[in-house]
Amino acid sequence: MVCAIPHHPLFLFLLLFLLPFSIVARTNGTVDVGTSITANNKDTPWLSPEGVFAFGFKPLEEKNLFLLSIWYHQIPDQTIVWYGYDGVPVSIGSKLDLTVDRGLVLSDPQGNELWKSLTILDNVAYGFMNDTGNFVLVRSDSVNLWESFKNPTDTMLPTQIMESGGVIFSRLSETNFSQGRFQFRLLQDGNLVLNTRDITTNFAYDAYYISGTYDPSNLSNSGYRVIFDDTGFMYILTRNNRRIDLTPRSMLFPATENFHRATLNFDGVFTQYYYPKTFDNGTKWTPIWSQPDNICVDIRGTEGSGACGFNSICKLNDYKRPDCKCPRGYSLLDPNNTYGSCKPNFAQGCLENDINSAEAIYDFETLIDTDWPTSDYEQLVPATETQCKRSCINDCFCAVAILRGDSCWKKKLPLSNGREDSVVNGKAFMKFRKSNLLLLQPPPRTLPSPPVPETKKNQGTLILVGSVLLGSSVFINFVLIGAVCLGFFLIYHKKSIESHHGNHSAVETNLRCFTYKELVEATNGFKEELGSGAFGIVYKGAIQMGSRVVAVKKLDRVVQEKEKEFKTEVNVIGQTHHKNLVRLLGFCDEGQHRMLVYEFMSNGTLASFLFGKTKPSWNQRTQIALGIARGLVYLHEECSTQIIHCDIKPQNILLDDCYNARISDFGLAKLLMLNQSKINTATIRGTKGYVAAEWFNSNPITAKVDVYSYGVLLLEIISCRKSVSDLEVGEEEKVILTDWACDCFQEGKLDTLVENDMEALNDWKRLERFLMVAIWCIQEDPSLRPTMRKVTQMLEGVVEVDVPPCPSQFSFTS
Ligand SMILES: *[C@@H]1O[C@H](CO)[C@@H](O)[C@H](O)[C@H]1NC(C)=O
Ligand SMILES: *[C@@H]1O[C@H](CO)[C@@H](O)[C@H](O)[C@H]1NC(C)=O
Ligand SMILES: *[C@@H]1O[C@H](CO)[C@@H](O)[C@H](O)[C@H]1NC(C)=O
Ligand SMILES: *[C@@H]1O[C@H](CO)[C@@H](O)[C@H](O)[C@H]1NC(C)=O
Ligand SMILES: *[C@@H]1O[C@H](CO)[C@@H](O)[C@H](O)[C@H]1NC(C)=O
Ligand SMILES: *[C@@H]1O[C@H](CO)[C@@H](O)[C@H](O)[C@H]1NC(C)=O
């Protein structure tokens, strides 16, 4: 009897029924330190108490690949809401450990560490998978050390908050979780924006959605948080606690009865969705609202390809999402990415000598309501359809001509922001090569360009027919074009592999914790002094068996008791990665020995470069000015915690091997400010000639203090003069650079300001623009100063610069 029971079908049925249930019942969401899971389809993920969310390895469609992620566990879709390790899939046998000192640690099957949640050592007590979808690492004193909600990927969930400066990235495609081209950001100025970006440098292009929650006249009206509350509503909260709804008030899907998520889709549309908790087979995530209204026409910046890739045409579908297609004569650069760029299937340009017979070679496809609004190079007015077409066909630069009314715009490759929409209200004449080669090309998009086996036979016949009918030259052309396309493809492929590699190493690098002894050895007993600053002395050293030269900064003023703050600040600095910042490599924190180890900059400070014997070239100076501005945009708006530098001056800008400007000493202000009053701080931070007025009055210290200092620095870069120079007879008016520069500007004496620097004077427009930007930056009223992002755009000439008022002359008293 005893032996018989296990074979009883009812028992087996009960066992099967109870087994999954008992696993769910055993979890209370807590994950003990020392627990691990392996990517193998067998290990149970870490479940939240109610089992709504799971954290673990989610098998991907591709066999034996898994994604470290959090997903909605109960619903059939098992929708992924967060992913680790930058969305890179891992192979079977990879392991996730919950460790005491680094929190979550992901390693490959060979045991090599791939990713970890904490960049500096700490003391984790346990992990917790909350039913809200937030996975947290908790220290024994109940402080949350890490939260998935604070490190979002492409999705926000109810109870999640995005702070000022926060950002989420789209995926690259539906199935590739790497960071894509689109961003959803809450800027420091209070605006919530959607924008495209350059994928390699993260440079943000113009926004295609702006919430308008920035009030320059009264900052307390500006936004500073995006809140997704527990009832399923999303809104922007302003500093004076006003609520600006994102979710429409009429939303009828309360979170008690529905699951929610808000995702920046891979195609750039941000959407909030609901999913009834009483789901059945056919239930799907349904949109509640989305932004922008029409991504195809709302993206219109001069840089970047638009919603689709270059030369592609975007059309909004019934779900308010973009579809992309290549025009006739063009095909996808990457056949697997229908949202990517299109390449012409024929040689474009002016290389051929058959320009005379252009009309015999080329023809047009007429596209209704289609346009590529940027990319113009000529405009013909008035022009008829015939004139417009003729002008384009005989112009080897012309890729497409647009006719609207009696205006004809000629456009060149690559074409960007392509759209098909009734708002265009015009016709496009797309030029393509008429030769019968096109018959041999597969129709765009439906077939991948390397022919698939089934159609091979068919094409073979066509090639044969084509070559017989048209003679061998056409056939040779075809072979050549094929070879060229293959070449392009290989180059492209190689590039994408390389760029992926690049990203990778950046992710894995971490701060190293040095012992005091190691640094004594590295610096040969602190022998060679490189300089000294507000924080202490900087020494030259070498690590990694002498192979890597470093600069070791001995901090002598950090408040000793602030153990935790030191770690936090160092961690914040360690997470910054930008080509215009000096990179922190590691630190030492042993009793009174506190040191920071930076990469070594071979070309010294900007001060010695600018004020040295020979005047550097204007072109080099403008590049340096732009570099510093970009570095500051990053510190103010793009890194995870806003960093105000507080001491921008040429001594704190270093030059690397290629004379790129690199900002140093950032992130240290907080270490010194602890326990100190503002006036006190001002005597330490900030340097005479570079400090903004608000250090001395009651205005709050914001990122605008850096803008002021940057303005002074920009004047120094323009004029190669120090902000406060020594008094010389006959030059009294030049002593305070800010005053003198304003005088020169008002009197139109730019040549005096640059001391007849011919290179600068020949670049008058830019010189004038730079000077005006500098004067905007040094306005006494912080709200009149632009943000660093605006400064960058003005310097680049992307946005107009208004004529600035000269600031009331603020003389320094100290
Ligand atoms: C979960 O259970 C563990 C032991 O089984 C216990 O230590 C922990 O406090 C529980 N956590 C919660 C949130 O109830
Ligand atoms: C889970 O999240 C809710 C909502 O944010 C919070 O109130 C609760 O304290 C969290 N639970 C734990 C154990 O952290
Ligand atoms: C995702 O895209 C990147 C960039 O194109 C590529 O390097 C990577 O291999 C892709 N990942 C997957 C899983 O296909
Ligand atoms: C800013 O606006 C709030 C109301 O929105 C108002 O109470 C406050 O006085 C204003 N502050 C200034 C400086 O105008
Ligand atoms: C789910 O769908 C399948 C096929 O689509 C159907 O056979 C099955 O009965 C459905 N189940 C429920 C619970 O509706
Ligand atoms: C396209 O995807 C298929 C299957 O995922 C893959 O085998 C092929 O190499 C991909 N082609 C390119 C050009 O990436």
Short mmCIF file of C-alpha atoms in Angstrom, two decimals, residues 74 104 130 151 161 194 300 319 332 347 377 464 504 588 631 660 699 707 709 783 793:
data_model
loop_
_atom_site.label_atom_id
_atom_site.label_comp_id
_atom_site.label_asym_id
_atom_site.label_seq_id
_atom_site.Cartn_x
_atom_site.Cartn_y
_atom_site.Cartn_z
CA GLN A 74 2.27 35.58 -14.13
CA LEU A 104 24.71 40.99 -7.70
CA ASN A 130 9.26 43.49 -4.47
CA ASN A 151 18.90 51.92 -12.71
CA ILE A 161 10.19 57.76 -9.82
CA LEU A 194 12.42 62.59 -26.00
CA ARG A 300 12.99 67.26 -37.52
CA TYR A 319 -1.03 51.79 -33.89
CA LEU A 332 18.42 48.02 -46.50
CA ALA A 347 26.44 54.23 -58.09
CA TYR A 377 21.12 72.07 -51.20
CA LEU A 464 20.95 35.12 -68.13
CA HIS A 504 31.99 46.67 -23.60
CA CYS A 588 42.75 54.81 -1.54
CA GLY A 631 32.06 67.89 -20.59
CA ASN A 660 41.38 67.28 -26.19
CA ASN A 699 20.67 83.02 -4.47
CA VAL A 707 28.09 78.51 -16.54
CA SER A 709 32.94 80.38 -14.71
CA SER A 783 18.40 82.79 -14.74
CA GLN A 793 24.23 74.43 -29.23
#
